[in-house]
Amino acid sequence: MATVPSHQPTSEPFDLGKELRALVLATAPRLFAVARIHPYEDTGEADVEIAAWGMAYEEGHTEVVGPGQRLVLASPERVEAWFSRDGVTAQLVWLAPATAASLGPGLAA
């Protein structure tokens, strides 16, 4: 029977789940919320709402989903322009990049 000499490292078995999770983390789009800021003219204060959620892909195009709408725009900057009108200013709030992924609906491993 052949044995592996102790000076040669043994290879770990291929772990498809681990490779899949790494691929997902490496290629995930950047996620953001679209906040709309509504100023009150009489007080100078503002009200804020989350109007939509979006994903920006590495090549530039951006998808946004909100109540009753789905948009595909050329860039995140276009999203701000789309949601800013009639005295309301839109601002994108970026989520931190993901650091873990799971193959199940539970907590990421």
Coordinates of N, CA, C and O in Angstrom, one line a residue, residues 9-109:
P9 N 2.9 17.8 1.8 CA 1.6 18.2 2.4 C 0.5 17.3 1.7 O 0.5 17.0 0.6
T10 N -0.5 17.0 2.5 CA -1.6 16.2 2.0 C -2.6 17.3 1.5 O -2.8 18.3 2.0
S11 N -3.3 17.0 0.4 CA -4.3 17.9 -0.2 C -5.6 17.7 0.5 O -6.0 16.5 0.8
E12 N -6.3 18.8 0.7 CA -7.7 18.7 1.3 C -8.6 18.3 0.2 O -8.5 18.6 -0.9
P13 N -9.7 17.5 0.6 CA -10.7 17.2 -0.4 C -11.4 18.4 -0.9 O -11.5 19.4 -0.2
F14 N -11.8 18.4 -2.2 CA -12.5 19.5 -2.8 C -13.8 19.8 -2.1 O -14.6 18.9 -1.8
D15 N -14.1 21.0 -1.7 CA -15.3 21.4 -0.9 C -16.1 22.3 -1.8 O -15.8 23.5 -1.9
L16 N -17.1 21.8 -2.6 CA -17.9 22.6 -3.5 C -18.6 23.7 -2.8 O -18.6 24.8 -3.3
G17 N -19.1 23.5 -1.6 CA -19.9 24.5 -0.9 C -18.9 25.7 -0.5 O -19.3 26.8 -0.7
K18 N -17.7 25.4 -0.1 CA -16.8 26.4 0.2 C -16.4 27.2 -1.0 O -16.4 28.4 -1.0
E19 N -16.2 26.5 -2.1 CA -15.8 27.2 -3.4 C -17.0 28.1 -3.9 O -16.8 29.2 -4.3
L20 N -18.2 27.6 -3.8 CA -19.4 28.3 -4.2 C -19.6 29.6 -3.3 O -19.8 30.7 -3.9
R21 N -19.4 29.5 -2.0 CA -19.5 30.6 -1.2 C -18.5 31.7 -1.5 O -18.8 32.9 -1.5
A22 N -17.3 31.2 -1.7 CA -16.2 32.2 -2.1 C -16.5 32.9 -3.4 O -16.2 34.1 -3.5
L23 N -17.0 32.2 -4.4 CA -17.4 32.8 -5.7 C -18.5 33.8 -5.5 O -18.4 34.9 -6.1
V24 N -19.5 33.5 -4.7 CA -20.6 34.5 -4.4 C -20.0 35.7 -3.8 O -20.3 36.9 -4.2
L25 N -19.2 35.6 -2.8 CA -18.6 36.8 -2.1 C -17.7 37.6 -3.1 O -17.8 38.8 -3.0
A26 N -17.0 37.0 -3.9 CA -16.1 37.7 -4.9 C -16.9 38.4 -6.0 O -16.4 39.4 -6.5
T27 N -18.1 38.0 -6.3 CA -18.8 38.5 -7.5 C -20.1 39.3 -7.1 O -20.8 39.8 -7.9
A28 N -20.3 39.4 -5.8 CA -21.6 40.1 -5.3 C -21.6 41.5 -5.7 O -20.6 42.2 -5.7
P29 N -22.8 42.0 -6.2 CA -22.9 43.4 -6.4 C -22.9 44.2 -5.1 O -23.1 43.7 -4.1
R30 N -22.6 45.5 -5.2 CA -22.7 46.4 -4.0 C -24.1 46.7 -3.8 O -24.9 47.1 -4.7
L31 N -24.5 46.7 -2.5 CA -25.9 46.9 -2.2 C -26.0 48.3 -1.5 O -25.1 48.8 -0.8
F32 N -27.2 49.0 -1.8 CA -27.4 50.3 -1.2 C -28.9 50.5 -1.0 O -29.8 49.9 -1.6
A33 N -29.2 51.5 -0.2 CA -30.6 51.9 0.0 C -30.7 53.3 -0.6 O -29.7 54.1 -0.6
V34 N -31.9 53.7 -1.1 CA -32.1 55.0 -1.7 C -32.9 55.7 -0.6 O -34.1 55.4 -0.4
A35 N -32.3 56.7 0.0 CA -33.0 57.5 1.0 C -33.4 58.8 0.3 O -32.7 59.5 -0.4
R36 N -34.7 59.2 0.6 CA -35.3 60.4 0.1 C -35.4 61.4 1.2 O -36.1 61.0 2.2
I37 N -34.9 62.6 1.1 CA -34.9 63.6 2.2 C -35.9 64.7 1.8 O -35.8 65.4 0.8
H38 N -37.0 64.8 2.6 CA -38.1 65.7 2.4 C -37.9 66.9 3.4 O -38.1 66.7 4.6
P39 N -37.5 68.1 2.9 CA -37.3 69.2 3.8 C -38.7 69.8 4.2 O -39.6 69.9 3.4
Y40 N -38.8 70.3 5.4 CA -39.9 71.1 5.8 C -39.5 72.6 5.7 O -38.6 73.0 6.4
E41 N -40.2 73.3 4.9 CA -39.8 74.7 4.6 C -40.0 75.6 5.9 O -39.2 76.5 6.1
D42 N -41.0 75.3 6.7 CA -41.3 76.2 7.8 C -40.4 76.0 9.0 O -40.2 76.9 9.8
T43 N -39.7 74.8 9.1 CA -38.9 74.6 10.3 C -37.4 74.4 9.9 O -36.6 74.4 10.8
G44 N -37.1 74.1 8.7 CA -35.7 73.8 8.3 C -35.3 72.4 8.6 O -34.2 72.0 8.3
E45 N -36.2 71.6 9.2 CA -35.9 70.2 9.5 C -36.3 69.3 8.3 O -36.8 69.8 7.3
A46 N -36.0 68.1 8.4 CA -36.3 67.2 7.2 C -36.8 65.8 7.7 O -36.6 65.4 8.9
D47 N -37.5 65.2 6.9 CA -38.0 63.8 7.1 C -37.3 62.9 6.1 O -37.1 63.3 4.9
V48 N -37.0 61.7 6.5 CA -36.3 60.8 5.6 C -37.1 59.5 5.4 O -37.7 59.0 6.4
E49 N -37.1 59.0 4.2 CA -37.7 57.7 3.9 C -36.8 56.8 3.1 O -36.0 57.4 2.3
I50 N -36.9 55.5 3.3 CA -36.1 54.6 2.4 C -37.1 54.3 1.2 O -38.1 53.7 1.4
A51 N -36.8 54.9 0.0 CA -37.7 54.8 -1.1 C -37.4 53.5 -1.9 O -38.4 53.0 -2.6
A52 N -36.2 52.9 -1.9 CA -35.9 51.8 -2.7 C -34.6 51.1 -2.2 O -33.9 51.7 -1.4
W53 N -34.3 50.0 -2.8 CA -33.1 49.3 -2.5 C -32.4 49.0 -3.9 O -33.1 48.8 -4.9
G54 N -31.1 49.0 -3.9 CA -30.4 48.8 -5.2 C -29.2 47.9 -5.1 O -28.7 47.7 -4.1
M55 N -28.8 47.5 -6.3 CA -27.6 46.7 -6.5 C -26.8 47.4 -7.6 O -27.3 47.6 -8.7
A56 N -25.5 47.7 -7.4 CA -24.6 48.2 -8.4 C -23.6 47.1 -8.8 O -22.9 46.6 -7.9
Y57 N -23.6 46.8 -10.1 CA -22.7 45.8 -10.6 C -21.3 46.4 -11.0 O -21.2 47.6 -11.3
E58 N -20.3 45.5 -11.0 CA -19.0 45.9 -11.3 C -18.8 46.7 -12.6 O -18.1 47.6 -12.7
E59 N -19.6 46.2 -13.6 CA -19.4 46.9 -14.9 C -20.2 48.2 -15.0 O -20.1 48.9 -16.0
G60 N -20.9 48.6 -14.0 CA -21.5 49.9 -13.9 C -23.1 49.9 -13.8 O -23.6 50.8 -13.2
H61 N -23.8 49.0 -14.5 CA -25.2 49.1 -14.5 C -25.8 48.9 -13.1 O -25.2 48.2 -12.3
T62 N -26.9 49.5 -12.8 CA -27.5 49.5 -11.5 C -29.0 49.1 -11.6 O -29.7 49.6 -12.4
E63 N -29.4 48.2 -10.7 CA -30.8 47.8 -10.6 C -31.4 48.4 -9.3 O -30.7 48.3 -8.2
V64 N -32.6 48.9 -9.3 CA -33.3 49.5 -8.2 C -34.7 48.9 -8.1 O -35.4 48.9 -9.1
V65 N -35.1 48.5 -6.9 CA -36.5 48.0 -6.7 C -37.1 48.8 -5.5 O -36.5 48.9 -4.4
G66 N -38.3 49.3 -5.7 CA -39.0 50.0 -4.7 C -40.5 49.6 -4.9 O -40.8 48.9 -5.8
P67 N -41.3 50.1 -4.0 CA -42.8 49.7 -4.1 C -43.3 50.1 -5.4 O -43.3 51.3 -5.8
G68 N -43.7 49.1 -6.2 CA -44.4 49.3 -7.5 C -43.4 49.7 -8.6 O -43.9 50.1 -9.7
Q69 N -42.1 49.6 -8.4 CA -41.2 50.0 -9.5 C -39.9 49.1 -9.5 O -39.5 48.7 -8.5
R70 N -39.4 49.0 -10.7 CA -38.1 48.3 -10.9 C -37.4 49.1 -12.0 O -37.9 49.2 -13.1
L71 N -36.2 49.6 -11.7 CA -35.5 50.4 -12.6 C -34.1 49.7 -12.9 O -33.5 49.1 -12.1
V72 N -33.7 49.9 -14.2 CA -32.3 49.5 -14.5 C -31.7 50.8 -15.1 O -32.2 51.3 -16.1
L73 N -30.7 51.3 -14.4 CA -30.0 52.5 -14.8 C -28.5 52.3 -15.1 O -28.0 51.3 -14.7
A74 N -27.9 53.3 -15.8 CA -26.5 53.1 -16.2 C -25.5 53.2 -15.0 O -24.4 52.7 -15.1
S75 N -25.9 53.9 -13.9 CA -25.0 54.1 -12.8 C -25.7 54.5 -11.6 O -26.9 54.9 -11.6
P76 N -25.1 54.3 -10.4 CA -25.7 54.7 -9.1 C -26.0 56.3 -9.1 O -27.0 56.7 -8.5
E77 N -25.2 57.1 -9.8 CA -25.4 58.5 -9.9 C -26.8 58.8 -10.5 O -27.5 59.7 -10.2
R78 N -27.2 58.0 -11.5 CA -28.5 58.1 -12.2 C -29.6 57.9 -11.2 O -30.7 58.4 -11.3
V79 N -29.4 57.0 -10.2 CA -30.4 56.6 -9.3 C -30.7 57.9 -8.4 O -31.9 58.2 -8.2
E80 N -29.7 58.6 -8.0 CA -29.9 59.8 -7.2 C -30.7 60.8 -8.0 O -31.6 61.4 -7.5
A81 N -30.3 61.0 -9.3 CA -31.1 61.9 -10.1 C -32.5 61.5 -10.3 O -33.4 62.4 -10.3
W82 N -32.8 60.2 -10.5 CA -34.1 59.7 -10.7 C -35.0 60.0 -9.5 O -36.2 60.4 -9.6
F83 N -34.5 59.8 -8.3 CA -35.3 60.0 -7.1 C -35.3 61.4 -6.5 O -36.0 61.6 -5.5
S84 N -34.5 62.3 -7.0 CA -34.4 63.7 -6.6 C -35.3 64.5 -7.5 O -34.9 64.8 -8.6
R85 N -36.4 65.0 -6.9 CA -37.3 65.9 -7.7 C -38.3 66.6 -6.8 O -38.5 66.1 -5.7
D86 N -38.8 67.7 -7.2 CA -39.8 68.5 -6.5 C -39.3 68.8 -5.1 O -40.0 68.7 -4.1
G87 N -38.0 69.3 -5.0 CA -37.5 69.7 -3.7 C -37.0 68.5 -2.8 O -36.6 68.8 -1.7
V88 N -37.2 67.3 -3.2 CA -36.8 66.2 -2.5 C -35.4 65.7 -3.0 O -35.2 65.6 -4.2
T89 N -34.5 65.5 -2.1 CA -33.1 65.1 -2.4 C -33.0 63.6 -2.1 O -33.4 63.1 -1.1
A90 N -32.4 62.9 -3.1 CA -32.1 61.4 -2.8 C -30.6 61.3 -2.5 O -29.7 62.0 -3.0
Q91 N -30.3 60.3 -1.6 CA -29.0 60.0 -1.3 C -28.8 58.5 -1.2 O -29.7 57.8 -0.6
L92 N -27.8 58.0 -1.7 CA -27.5 56.5 -1.6 C -26.8 56.2 -0.3 O -25.8 56.9 0.1
V93 N -27.2 55.2 0.4 CA -26.5 54.7 1.6 C -26.0 53.3 1.3 O -26.8 52.4 1.1
W94 N -24.7 53.2 1.2 CA -24.1 51.9 0.9 C -23.9 51.0 2.0 O -23.5 51.4 3.1
L95 N -24.3 49.7 1.8 CA -24.0 48.7 2.8 C -22.6 48.2 2.7 O -22.0 48.2 1.6
A96 N -22.0 47.7 3.8 CA -20.7 47.2 3.8 C -20.6 45.9 2.9 O -21.6 45.2 2.9
P97 N -19.5 45.6 2.2 CA -19.5 44.4 1.5 C -19.7 43.2 2.4 O -19.3 43.2 3.5
A98 N -20.3 42.2 1.8 CA -20.5 40.9 2.5 C -19.2 40.2 2.9 O -18.3 40.2 2.1
T99 N -19.2 39.6 4.0 CA -18.0 38.9 4.4 C -18.3 37.4 4.7 O -17.3 36.6 5.0
A100 N -19.5 37.0 4.6 CA -19.9 35.6 4.8 C -21.0 35.2 3.9 O -21.8 36.1 3.5
A101 N -21.1 33.9 3.5 CA -22.2 33.4 2.7 C -22.6 32.1 3.2 O -21.8 31.3 3.8
S102 N -23.9 31.7 3.0 CA -24.4 30.4 3.5 C -25.2 29.8 2.3 O -25.8 30.5 1.5
L103 N -25.2 28.5 2.3 CA -26.0 27.7 1.3 C -27.4 27.5 1.8 O -28.3 27.1 1.0
G104 N -27.7 27.8 3.0 CA -29.0 27.7 3.6 C -29.6 29.0 4.1 O -28.9 30.0 4.1
P105 N -30.9 29.0 4.5 CA -31.5 30.2 4.9 C -31.1 30.7 6.3 O -31.4 31.8 6.7
G106 N -30.3 29.9 7.0 CA -29.8 30.3 8.3 C -28.7 31.3 8.3 O -28.4 31.9 7.2
L107 N -28.0 31.4 9.4 CA -26.9 32.4 9.4 C -25.8 32.0 8.5 O -25.5 30.8 8.3
A108 N -25.1 33.0 7.9 CA -24.0 32.7 7.0 C -22.8 32.0 7.8 O -22.6 32.4 9.0
A109 N -22.2 31.1 7.1 CA -21.0 30.4 7.8 C -19.7 31.1 7.5 O -19.6 31.8 6.5

